[in-house]
Structures are given as structure tokens and as C-alpha cells.
PDB file of C-alpha atoms and ligand atoms in Angstrom:
ATOM      1  CA  MET S   1     150.192 -23.515 165.179  1.00 58.00           C
ATOM      2  CA  SER S   2     147.518 -22.322 167.579  1.00 75.00           C
ATOM      3  CA  ASN S   3     148.372 -22.057 171.233  1.00 92.00           C
ATOM      4  CA  VAL S   4     144.837 -23.098 172.205  1.00 95.00           C
ATOM      5  CA  VAL S   5     144.489 -26.750 173.222  1.00 96.00           C
ATOM      6  CA  LEU S   6     140.849 -26.722 174.226  1.00 97.00           C
ATOM      7  CA  SER S   7     138.095 -24.370 173.247  1.00 96.00           C
ATOM      8  CA  CYS S   8     134.402 -24.562 173.989  1.00 96.00           C
ATOM      9  CA  ASN S   9     131.809 -22.117 172.772  1.00 97.00           C
ATOM     10  CA  GLY S  10     128.239 -21.737 173.980  1.00 97.00           C
ATOM     11  CA  LEU S  11     128.474 -25.167 175.565  1.00 97.00           C
ATOM     12  CA  THR S  12     125.070 -26.088 176.975  1.00 97.00           C
ATOM     13  CA  LYS S  13     123.788 -29.282 178.566  1.00 96.00           C
ATOM     14  CA  VAL S  14     120.173 -29.759 179.507  1.00 95.00           C
ATOM     15  CA  TYR S  15     118.988 -33.006 181.087  1.00 93.00           C
ATOM     16  CA  ASP S  16     115.356 -33.385 180.121  1.00 86.00           C
ATOM     17  CA  GLU S  17     114.568 -37.062 180.561  1.00 77.00           C
ATOM     18  CA  GLY S  18     112.366 -36.458 183.615  1.00 76.00           C
ATOM     19  CA  PRO S  19     109.368 -34.174 184.062  1.00 78.00           C
ATOM     20  CA  GLU S  20     111.582 -31.124 184.515  1.00 82.00           C
ATOM     21  CA  HIS S  21     114.439 -29.672 182.489  1.00 86.00           C
ATOM     22  CA  LEU S  22     117.725 -29.323 184.301  1.00 91.00           C
ATOM     23  CA  THR S  23     120.165 -26.894 182.670  1.00 93.00           C
ATOM     24  CA  VAL S  24     123.509 -28.057 184.058  1.00 96.00           C
ATOM     25  CA  LEU S  25     125.775 -26.072 181.711  1.00 97.00           C
ATOM     26  CA  ASP S  26     124.467 -22.778 180.388  1.00 96.00           C
ATOM     27  CA  SER S  27     126.308 -21.483 177.330  1.00 96.00           C
ATOM     28  CA  ILE S  28     129.875 -21.849 178.599  1.00 97.00           C
ATOM     29  CA  ASP S  29     132.742 -20.191 176.702  1.00 96.00           C
ATOM     30  CA  PHE S  30     136.127 -21.399 177.836  1.00 95.00           C
ATOM     31  CA  GLN S  31     139.641 -21.791 176.451  1.00 96.00           C
ATOM     32  CA  VAL S  32     142.763 -23.554 177.672  1.00 97.00           C
ATOM     33  CA  SER S  33     146.223 -22.719 176.327  1.00 95.00           C
ATOM     34  CA  LYS S  34     149.231 -24.980 175.928  1.00 93.00           C
ATOM     35  CA  GLY S  35     150.806 -25.854 179.279  1.00 91.00           C
ATOM     36  CA  GLU S  36     148.097 -24.056 181.246  1.00 94.00           C
ATOM     37  CA  ARG S  37     146.782 -25.614 184.461  1.00 93.00           C
ATOM     38  CA  ILE S  38     143.204 -24.937 185.417  1.00 95.00           C
ATOM     39  CA  ALA S  39     141.233 -25.922 188.501  1.00 95.00           C
ATOM     40  CA  ILE S  40     137.467 -26.207 188.486  1.00 96.00           C
ATOM     41  CA  VAL S  41     135.694 -26.100 191.819  1.00 95.00           C
ATOM     42  CA  GLY S  42     132.008 -26.179 192.649  1.00 94.00           C
ATOM     43  CA  SER S  43     129.519 -27.811 194.992  1.00 93.00           C
ATOM     44  CA  SER S  44     128.298 -31.373 194.541  1.00 92.00           C
ATOM     45  CA  GLY S  45     125.806 -31.554 191.684  1.00 92.00           C
ATOM     46  CA  SER S  46     126.946 -28.277 190.124  1.00 95.00           C
ATOM     47  CA  GLY S  47     127.896 -30.042 186.870  1.00 95.00           C
ATOM     48  CA  LYS S  48     131.670 -30.560 187.079  1.00 96.00           C
ATOM     49  CA  THR S  49     131.648 -34.184 185.881  1.00 94.00           C
ATOM     50  CA  THR S  50     129.110 -33.286 183.197  1.00 95.00           C
ATOM     51  CA  LEU S  51     131.445 -30.540 181.965  1.00 96.00           C
ATOM     52  CA  LEU S  52     134.521 -32.822 181.833  1.00 95.00           C
ATOM     53  CA  ASN S  53     132.543 -35.493 179.970  1.00 93.00           C
ATOM     54  CA  MET S  54     131.485 -32.910 177.380  1.00 94.00           C
ATOM     55  CA  LEU S  55     135.042 -31.594 177.006  1.00 94.00           C
ATOM     56  CA  ALA S  56     136.291 -35.136 176.359  1.00 92.00           C
ATOM     57  CA  GLY S  57     133.505 -35.824 173.862  1.00 89.00           C
ATOM     58  CA  LEU S  58     132.211 -38.650 176.059  1.00 88.00           C
ATOM     59  CA  ASP S  59     128.742 -37.112 176.074  1.00 89.00           C
ATOM     60  CA  SER S  60     127.058 -34.879 173.526  1.00 88.00           C
ATOM     61  CA  ALA S  61     126.147 -31.267 174.149  1.00 92.00           C
ATOM     62  CA  SER S  62     122.583 -29.931 173.884  1.00 94.00           C
ATOM     63  CA  SER S  63     124.118 -27.015 171.976  1.00 95.00           C
ATOM     64  CA  GLY S  64     127.474 -25.351 171.477  1.00 96.00           C
ATOM     65  CA  SER S  65     130.787 -26.834 170.465  1.00 95.00           C
ATOM     66  CA  VAL S  66     134.042 -28.262 171.813  1.00 95.00           C
ATOM     67  CA  SER S  67     137.343 -28.270 169.915  1.00 95.00           C
ATOM     68  CA  ILE S  68     140.454 -30.156 170.991  1.00 95.00           C
ATOM     69  CA  CYS S  69     143.686 -29.107 169.254  1.00 92.00           C
ATOM     70  CA  SER S  70     141.587 -27.201 166.687  1.00 92.00           C
ATOM     71  CA  GLN S  71     139.420 -30.243 165.872  1.00 93.00           C
ATOM     72  CA  ASP S  72     135.674 -29.816 166.330  1.00 93.00           C
ATOM     73  CA  MET S  73     134.618 -32.929 168.272  1.00 91.00           C
ATOM     74  CA  ALA S  74     131.124 -32.971 166.748  1.00 90.00           C
ATOM     75  CA  ALA S  75     132.545 -33.057 163.224  1.00 92.00           C
ATOM     76  CA  LEU S  76     134.290 -36.392 163.919  1.00 92.00           C
ATOM     77  CA  ASN S  77     132.758 -39.852 163.920  1.00 92.00           C
ATOM     78  CA  GLU S  78     133.057 -42.078 167.000  1.00 91.00           C
ATOM     79  CA  ASN S  79     136.166 -43.796 165.656  1.00 92.00           C
ATOM     80  CA  GLU S  80     137.938 -40.505 164.876  1.00 93.00           C
ATOM     81  CA  ARG S  81     136.951 -39.103 168.276  1.00 91.00           C
ATOM     82  CA  GLY S  82     138.520 -42.192 169.884  1.00 91.00           C
ATOM     83  CA  GLN S  83     141.746 -41.603 167.986  1.00 91.00           C
ATOM     84  CA  LEU S  84     141.825 -37.928 168.936  1.00 92.00           C
ATOM     85  CA  ARG S  85     141.271 -38.853 172.582  1.00 92.00           C
ATOM     86  CA  ASN S  86     144.014 -41.479 172.475  1.00 91.00           C
ATOM     87  CA  ARG S  87     146.517 -39.086 170.939  1.00 90.00           C
ATOM     88  CA  HIS S  88     145.725 -35.828 172.682  1.00 93.00           C
ATOM     89  CA  LEU S  89     143.725 -36.503 175.840  1.00 94.00           C
ATOM     90  CA  GLY S  90     144.298 -38.121 179.204  1.00 94.00           C
ATOM     91  CA  PHE S  91     141.241 -38.614 181.386  1.00 92.00           C
ATOM     92  CA  VAL S  92     140.961 -39.485 185.072  1.00 90.00           C
ATOM     93  CA  TYR S  93     137.371 -40.350 185.938  1.00 87.00           C
ATOM     94  CA  GLN S  94     135.849 -39.592 189.314  1.00 81.00           C
ATOM     95  CA  PHE S  95     135.494 -43.372 189.732  1.00 79.00           C
ATOM     96  CA  HIS S  96     138.710 -44.525 188.033  1.00 72.00           C
ATOM     97  CA  HIS S  97     137.335 -47.025 185.379  1.00 87.00           C
ATOM     98  CA  LEU S  98     140.341 -49.324 185.167  1.00 93.00           C
ATOM     99  CA  LEU S  99     140.051 -52.499 183.109  1.00 94.00           C
ATOM    100  CA  PRO S 100     139.384 -55.129 185.814  1.00 94.00           C
ATOM    101  CA  GLU S 101     140.953 -58.116 184.048  1.00 96.00           C
ATOM    102  CA  PHE S 102     144.304 -56.391 183.488  1.00 96.00           C
ATOM    103  CA  THR S 103     147.106 -55.625 185.945  1.00 96.00           C
ATOM    104  CA  ALA S 104     148.115 -52.101 186.971  1.00 96.00           C
ATOM    105  CA  LEU S 105     151.036 -52.243 184.535  1.00 97.00           C
ATOM    106  CA  GLU S 106     148.860 -53.439 181.645  1.00 96.00           C
ATOM    107  CA  ASN S 107     146.258 -50.747 182.354  1.00 96.00           C
ATOM    108  CA  VAL S 108     148.929 -48.051 182.187  1.00 96.00           C
ATOM    109  CA  CYS S 109     150.475 -49.528 179.000  1.00 96.00           C
ATOM    110  CA  MET S 110     147.123 -49.505 177.226  1.00 94.00           C
ATOM    111  CA  PRO S 111     147.102 -45.933 175.789  1.00 93.00           C
ATOM    112  CA  LEU S 112     150.610 -46.465 174.366  1.00 94.00           C
ATOM    113  CA  LEU S 113     149.753 -49.832 172.830  1.00 93.00           C
ATOM    114  CA  LEU S 114     146.597 -48.385 171.250  1.00 90.00           C
ATOM    115  CA  ARG S 115     148.718 -45.737 169.534  1.00 87.00           C
ATOM    116  CA  ARG S 116     150.923 -48.437 167.969  1.00 85.00           C
ATOM    117  CA  GLU S 117     153.845 -46.028 168.116  1.00 83.00           C
ATOM    118  CA  CYS S 118     156.270 -47.995 170.237  1.00 89.00           C
ATOM    119  CA  ALA S 119     157.279 -51.572 170.979  1.00 92.00           C
ATOM    120  CA  VAL S 120     155.589 -53.422 173.840  1.00 93.00           C
ATOM    121  CA  SER S 121     158.884 -53.441 175.757  1.00 95.00           C
ATOM    122  CA  GLU S 122     159.159 -49.649 175.562  1.00 95.00           C
ATOM    123  CA  ALA S 123     155.506 -49.207 176.578  1.00 95.00           C
ATOM    124  CA  ARG S 124     156.146 -51.430 179.614  1.00 96.00           C
ATOM    125  CA  SER S 125     159.228 -49.526 180.599  1.00 96.00           C
ATOM    126  CA  ARG S 126     157.496 -46.130 180.314  1.00 95.00           C
ATOM    127  CA  ALA S 127     154.516 -47.472 182.269  1.00 96.00           C
ATOM    128  CA  GLU S 128     156.829 -48.835 184.976  1.00 96.00           C
ATOM    129  CA  ASP S 129     158.575 -45.466 185.286  1.00 93.00           C
ATOM    130  CA  ILE S 130     155.374 -43.543 185.771  1.00 92.00           C
ATOM    131  CA  LEU S 131     153.951 -46.131 188.189  1.00 94.00           C
ATOM    132  CA  LYS S 132     157.133 -45.700 190.200  1.00 91.00           C
ATOM    133  CA  THR S 133     156.641 -41.950 190.238  1.00 87.00           C
ATOM    134  CA  VAL S 134     153.166 -42.367 191.737  1.00 87.00           C
ATOM    135  CA  GLY S 135     154.632 -44.751 194.343  1.00 89.00           C
ATOM    136  CA  LEU S 136     153.257 -48.028 193.033  1.00 92.00           C
ATOM    137  CA  GLU S 137     156.392 -49.935 192.044  1.00 92.00           C
ATOM    138  CA  GLN S 138     155.486 -52.762 194.436  1.00 94.00           C
ATOM    139  CA  ARG S 139     151.965 -53.198 193.073  1.00 95.00           C
ATOM    140  CA  ILE S 140     152.350 -53.175 189.296  1.00 96.00           C
ATOM    141  CA  HIS S 141     151.335 -56.803 188.755  1.00 97.00           C
ATOM    142  CA  HIS S 142     148.145 -56.547 190.781  1.00 97.00           C
ATOM    143  CA  LYS S 143     144.678 -56.239 189.288  1.00 96.00           C
ATOM    144  CA  PRO S 144     142.379 -53.367 190.311  1.00 94.00           C
ATOM    145  CA  SER S 145     140.334 -55.606 192.646  1.00 95.00           C
ATOM    146  CA  GLU S 146     143.556 -56.279 194.600  1.00 96.00           C
ATOM    147  CA  LEU S 147     144.358 -52.578 195.043  1.00 94.00           C
ATOM    148  CA  SER S 148     143.068 -49.987 197.498  1.00 90.00           C
ATOM    149  CA  GLY S 149     140.898 -47.091 196.302  1.00 86.00           C
ATOM    150  CA  GLY S 150     143.804 -44.635 196.416  1.00 86.00           C
ATOM    151  CA  GLU S 151     146.094 -47.097 194.616  1.00 90.00           C
ATOM    152  CA  ARG S 152     143.521 -47.520 191.841  1.00 91.00           C
ATOM    153  CA  GLN S 153     143.260 -43.764 191.603  1.00 88.00           C
ATOM    154  CA  ARG S 154     147.035 -43.549 191.187  1.00 90.00           C
ATOM    155  CA  VAL S 155     146.976 -46.196 188.443  1.00 93.00           C
ATOM    156  CA  ALA S 156     144.321 -44.117 186.662  1.00 92.00           C
ATOM    157  CA  ILE S 157     146.487 -40.996 187.042  1.00 91.00           C
ATOM    158  CA  ALA S 158     149.525 -42.870 185.678  1.00 92.00           C
ATOM    159  CA  ARG S 159     147.445 -44.097 182.734  1.00 93.00           C
ATOM    160  CA  SER S 160     146.270 -40.570 181.919  1.00 92.00           C
ATOM    161  CA  LEU S 161     149.819 -39.187 181.924  1.00 91.00           C
ATOM    162  CA  VAL S 162     151.878 -41.984 180.329  1.00 92.00           C
ATOM    163  CA  GLY S 163     151.348 -40.847 176.743  1.00 91.00           C
ATOM    164  CA  GLN S 164     152.243 -37.208 177.503  1.00 90.00           C
ATOM    165  CA  PRO S 165     148.955 -35.987 175.997  1.00 93.00           C
ATOM    166  CA  SER S 166     148.260 -32.369 175.043  1.00 93.00           C
ATOM    167  CA  LEU S 167     145.525 -32.086 177.655  1.00 95.00           C
ATOM    168  CA  VAL S 168     144.647 -34.057 180.777  1.00 95.00           C
ATOM    169  CA  LEU S 169     141.157 -33.851 182.261  1.00 95.00           C
ATOM    170  CA  MET S 170     140.942 -35.024 185.868  1.00 94.00           C
ATOM    171  CA  ASP S 171     137.871 -35.455 188.036  1.00 93.00           C
ATOM    172  CA  GLU S 172     138.841 -35.343 191.731  1.00 89.00           C
ATOM    173  CA  PRO S 173     142.230 -37.027 191.142  1.00 87.00           C
ATOM    174  CA  THR S 174     143.589 -36.709 194.665  1.00 83.00           C
ATOM    175  CA  GLY S 175     140.357 -37.030 196.645  1.00 79.00           C
ATOM    176  CA  ASN S 176     141.318 -40.467 198.018  1.00 76.00           C
ATOM    177  CA  LEU S 177     144.988 -39.799 198.621  1.00 82.00           C
ATOM    178  CA  ASP S 178     146.971 -38.874 201.716  1.00 86.00           C
ATOM    179  CA  LEU S 179     148.785 -35.547 201.805  1.00 84.00           C
ATOM    180  CA  HIS S 180     152.199 -36.916 200.860  1.00 85.00           C
ATOM    181  CA  THR S 181     150.956 -38.952 197.897  1.00 83.00           C
ATOM    182  CA  GLY S 182     148.738 -36.086 196.738  1.00 84.00           C
ATOM    183  CA  GLU S 183     151.773 -33.813 196.863  1.00 84.00           C
ATOM    184  CA  ARG S 184     153.740 -36.249 194.677  1.00 80.00           C
ATOM    185  CA  ILE S 185     150.958 -36.268 192.101  1.00 81.00           C
ATOM    186  CA  HIS S 186     150.837 -32.451 192.098  1.00 81.00           C
ATOM    187  CA  GLN S 187     154.574 -32.354 191.533  1.00 82.00           C
ATOM    188  CA  LEU S 188     154.299 -34.763 188.604  1.00 79.00           C
ATOM    189  CA  MET S 189     151.597 -32.586 187.049  1.00 79.00           C
ATOM    190  CA  LEU S 190     153.719 -29.462 187.409  1.00 79.00           C
ATOM    191  CA  GLU S 191     156.688 -31.203 185.817  1.00 80.00           C
ATOM    192  CA  LEU S 192     154.684 -32.395 182.841  1.00 78.00           C
ATOM    193  CA  ALA S 193     153.149 -28.970 182.344  1.00 77.00           C
ATOM    194  CA  GLU S 194     156.620 -27.466 182.266  1.00 80.00           C
ATOM    195  CA  GLN S 195     158.564 -30.152 180.400  1.00 79.00           C
ATOM    196  CA  VAL S 196     156.158 -31.230 177.677  1.00 78.00           C
ATOM    197  CA  ASP S 197     153.600 -28.393 177.762  1.00 85.00           C
ATOM    198  CA  THR S 198     150.764 -30.634 178.898  1.00 91.00           C
ATOM    199  CA  SER S 199     147.648 -28.664 179.876  1.00 94.00           C
ATOM    200  CA  PHE S 200     145.476 -29.698 182.811  1.00 94.00           C
ATOM    201  CA  VAL S 201     141.828 -29.148 183.679  1.00 96.00           C
ATOM    202  CA  VAL S 202     141.346 -30.542 187.161  1.00 94.00           C
ATOM    203  CA  VAL S 203     138.104 -30.761 189.105  1.00 94.00           C
ATOM    204  CA  THR S 204     138.967 -30.679 192.770  1.00 90.00           C
ATOM    205  CA  HIS S 205     137.683 -29.969 196.254  1.00 87.00           C
ATOM    206  CA  ASP S 206     141.285 -29.717 197.426  1.00 86.00           C
ATOM    207  CA  PRO S 207     142.196 -26.061 198.082  1.00 85.00           C
ATOM    208  CA  VAL S 208     145.939 -26.888 198.132  1.00 83.00           C
ATOM    209  CA  LEU S 209     145.767 -28.343 194.635  1.00 85.00           C
ATOM    210  CA  ALA S 210     143.510 -25.553 193.352  1.00 90.00           C
ATOM    211  CA  ALA S 211     145.949 -22.928 194.644  1.00 89.00           C
ATOM    212  CA  LYS S 212     148.778 -24.502 192.620  1.00 86.00           C
ATOM    213  CA  MET S 213     146.971 -24.062 189.325  1.00 90.00           C
ATOM    214  CA  ASP S 214     147.341 -21.063 187.010  1.00 93.00           C
ATOM    215  CA  ARG S 215     143.628 -20.221 187.078  1.00 95.00           C
ATOM    216  CA  VAL S 216     140.697 -21.309 189.228  1.00 96.00           C
ATOM    217  CA  PHE S 217     137.101 -21.346 188.000  1.00 96.00           C
ATOM    218  CA  GLN S 218     133.975 -21.958 189.982  1.00 96.00           C
ATOM    219  CA  LEU S 219     131.070 -23.747 188.310  1.00 96.00           C
ATOM    220  CA  ARG S 220     127.887 -22.171 189.617  1.00 95.00           C
ATOM    221  CA  GLU S 221     124.392 -22.103 188.141  1.00 95.00           C
ATOM    222  CA  GLY S 222     125.700 -23.427 184.845  1.00 96.00           C
ATOM    223  CA  GLN S 223     128.358 -20.737 184.477  1.00 95.00           C
ATOM    224  CA  LEU S 224     132.131 -20.846 184.893  1.00 96.00           C
ATOM    225  CA  VAL S 225     133.232 -17.888 186.981  1.00 95.00           C
ATOM    226  CA  GLU S 226     136.940 -17.142 187.360  1.00 94.00           C
ATOM    227  CA  GLY S 227     138.384 -16.472 190.788  1.00 85.00           C
TER     228      GLY S 227
HETATM  229  N1  ATP Z 301     122.210 -38.692 183.020  1.00 60.78           N
HETATM  230  C1  ATP Z 301     121.645 -37.756 183.793  1.00 60.78           C
HETATM  231  N2  ATP Z 301     120.318 -37.488 183.707  1.00 60.78           N
HETATM  232  C2  ATP Z 301     119.740 -36.518 184.454  1.00 60.78           C
HETATM  233  N3  ATP Z 301     120.410 -35.741 185.328  1.00 60.78           N
HETATM  234  C3  ATP Z 301     121.729 -35.964 185.468  1.00 60.78           C
HETATM  235  C4  ATP Z 301     122.419 -36.969 184.711  1.00 60.78           C
HETATM  236  N4  ATP Z 301     123.737 -36.940 185.055  1.00 60.78           N
HETATM  237  C5  ATP Z 301     123.862 -35.977 185.986  1.00 60.78           C
HETATM  238  N5  ATP Z 301     122.670 -35.390 186.237  1.00 60.78           N
HETATM  239  C6  ATP Z 301     122.421 -34.261 187.161  1.00 60.78           C
HETATM  240  O1  ATP Z 301     123.192 -33.155 186.709  1.00 60.78           O
HETATM  241  C7  ATP Z 301     123.721 -32.437 187.823  1.00 60.78           C
HETATM  242  C8  ATP Z 301     125.235 -32.332 187.685  1.00 60.78           C
HETATM  243  O2  ATP Z 301     125.821 -33.634 187.880  1.00 60.78           O
HETATM  244  P1  ATP Z 301     127.389 -33.836 187.902  1.00 60.78           P
HETATM  245  O3  ATP Z 301     127.647 -35.282 188.057  1.00 60.78           O
HETATM  246  O4  ATP Z 301     127.954 -33.161 186.724  1.00 60.78           O
HETATM  247  O5  ATP Z 301     127.798 -33.020 189.229  1.00 60.78           O
HETATM  248  P2  ATP Z 301     129.209 -32.813 189.927  1.00 60.78           P
HETATM  249  O6  ATP Z 301     129.436 -31.342 190.012  1.00 60.78           O
HETATM  250  O7  ATP Z 301     130.222 -33.640 189.247  1.00 60.78           O
HETATM  251  O8  ATP Z 301     128.938 -33.371 191.404  1.00 60.78           O
HETATM  252  P3  ATP Z 301     129.929 -34.164 192.435  1.00 60.78           P
HETATM  253  O9  ATP Z 301     130.822 -33.117 193.070  1.00 60.78           O
HETATM  254  O10 ATP Z 301     128.970 -34.739 193.428  1.00 60.78           O
HETATM  255  O11 ATP Z 301     130.666 -35.212 191.675  1.00 60.78           O
HETATM  256  C9  ATP Z 301     123.254 -33.168 189.069  1.00 60.78           C
HETATM  257  O12 ATP Z 301     122.111 -32.501 189.578  1.00 60.78           O
HETATM  258  C10 ATP Z 301     122.901 -34.546 188.569  1.00 60.78           C
HETATM  259  O13 ATP Z 301     121.867 -35.119 189.344  1.00 60.78           O
HETATM  260 MG1   MG Z 302     131.382 -35.278 189.817  1.00 60.78          MG
END
């Protein structure tokens, strides 16, 4: 089996709704191996969120391709892409996107329940464990509107990790967190990378987090530059 979890080739995104064309991603070639942790840095508006959305198949490319676990995302229909995401991908959005009508615990259980692989009781117990790890054991029955910004962010992180996916894409995961909590999240990421070979692509402005990753890329003028 291939050691490559994510591969994108000639990935290009041009926004051309307005009067001018904006080339945000310009023919990006990029690969992530099993268990590898990658940081992506870049100034505001450089295209980091656009890139993560493309990698997750949440938005379509102008040209080029993205493969997750050797599956070409464009060759799948929306339903199949959803299944691939559920099985292989965890995603932490820049603005968390929790389901507002569900509690923290229910939000974290959701990826496991969608997989239909385990009983509800096991999903709850795994979700409780990971919520504990991110320091939220006291808040698991609260809905997102009753949580602080950083707490919501931690629920979103727990949700992305609970299913031990092949690859986790994170957009500014620790931007709202204090040093100690951020450190706990970093530790959890390192453990998962080591124990279950989860790969991470993390967009961050946090130099401490970036320095802990295996490779750091800067997104500049549509190109990913290492170092
Ligand atoms: N749907 C859209 N239509 C047109 N332009 C867009 C669209 N979405 C994003 N852009 C533009 O593409 C560029 C990249 O946006 P993106 O959100 O990827 O930046 P970013 O690097 O994530 O920034 P930040 O650090 O502020 O989150 C920006 O100039 C933005 O205005
Ligand atoms: Mg962004």
C-alpha cells in the first residue's frame, strides 16, 4: 500500500466572479506521507483556507487534481466524497462549524455514528475520552452557543480526531487558545501521529506549533514554498 495519504498535482484555483481574475493557488504540487505533520503559514488572504477546502474536496479546483488515500476526489460523486471524508479525513474549520442544536458530546460522536461501525455507547465513551483530553469534561452536555470561542474550537478539534482519520486538516486550530491548552492540543496531535500514523496539515500563525511539525511551507503568490 502507498505511503502517500494526500497528493495534489497542478492544483489551481482562480476566483473570477468579479471584474478581475484572482489566482489564489497557482499549479501546486504537494504530497503528504503517512504520519507526517505539516504546517502551512502565510499572510492573511494568501489562500490558506482556499487550499484546505480544495484538499478536503469541499470546493472544486479550476484545474489540477487532489487524491486522498489514492482516490481521485474529482472522480467521485458527492455521496462518495462524503464517505471518503468521513472515513479518512478530519477537518477543523477556521470558524469551527459545530452543529448548533447538538451538545458538545453529540457533535464529537457524530463522525463515529455516521460510520455505523460502533454502538452508540462506544461512540459516546470514545467522544468523552477525547473531550477529556482537550480539557472539556465539565462542558460535554452544553450546546455550542453555551460555550466560549476556545471551547468550541476544542470541540471541533475533538470531533476531527475522534475517528482516528488518516489525515486531519486544521485551519488555525489553536488561534483562540491559551498557551497551556494549545500545548495540550499539540501533544494530542503528536501522540496520534505516532500511535495511529495520522497525518496533519495545519494552517497556523503560531510559530511554536509550526516549529513542532515535520515540515513547514509558506503559501506565497499561489505557491507553496518549503522552509
Ligand atoms: N468565494 C470567493 N470569491 C472570490 N474571492 C475569494 C473567495 N474566497 C476567498 N477569496 C479571496 O481569495 C483570497 C484567499 O482567501 P483565503 O480565505 O484562502 O485566505 P487565507 O490565507 O485563509 O486568509 P486568513 O489568514 O485571513 O484566513 C483572498 O484574497 C480572498 O478575498
Ligand atoms: Mg483562512
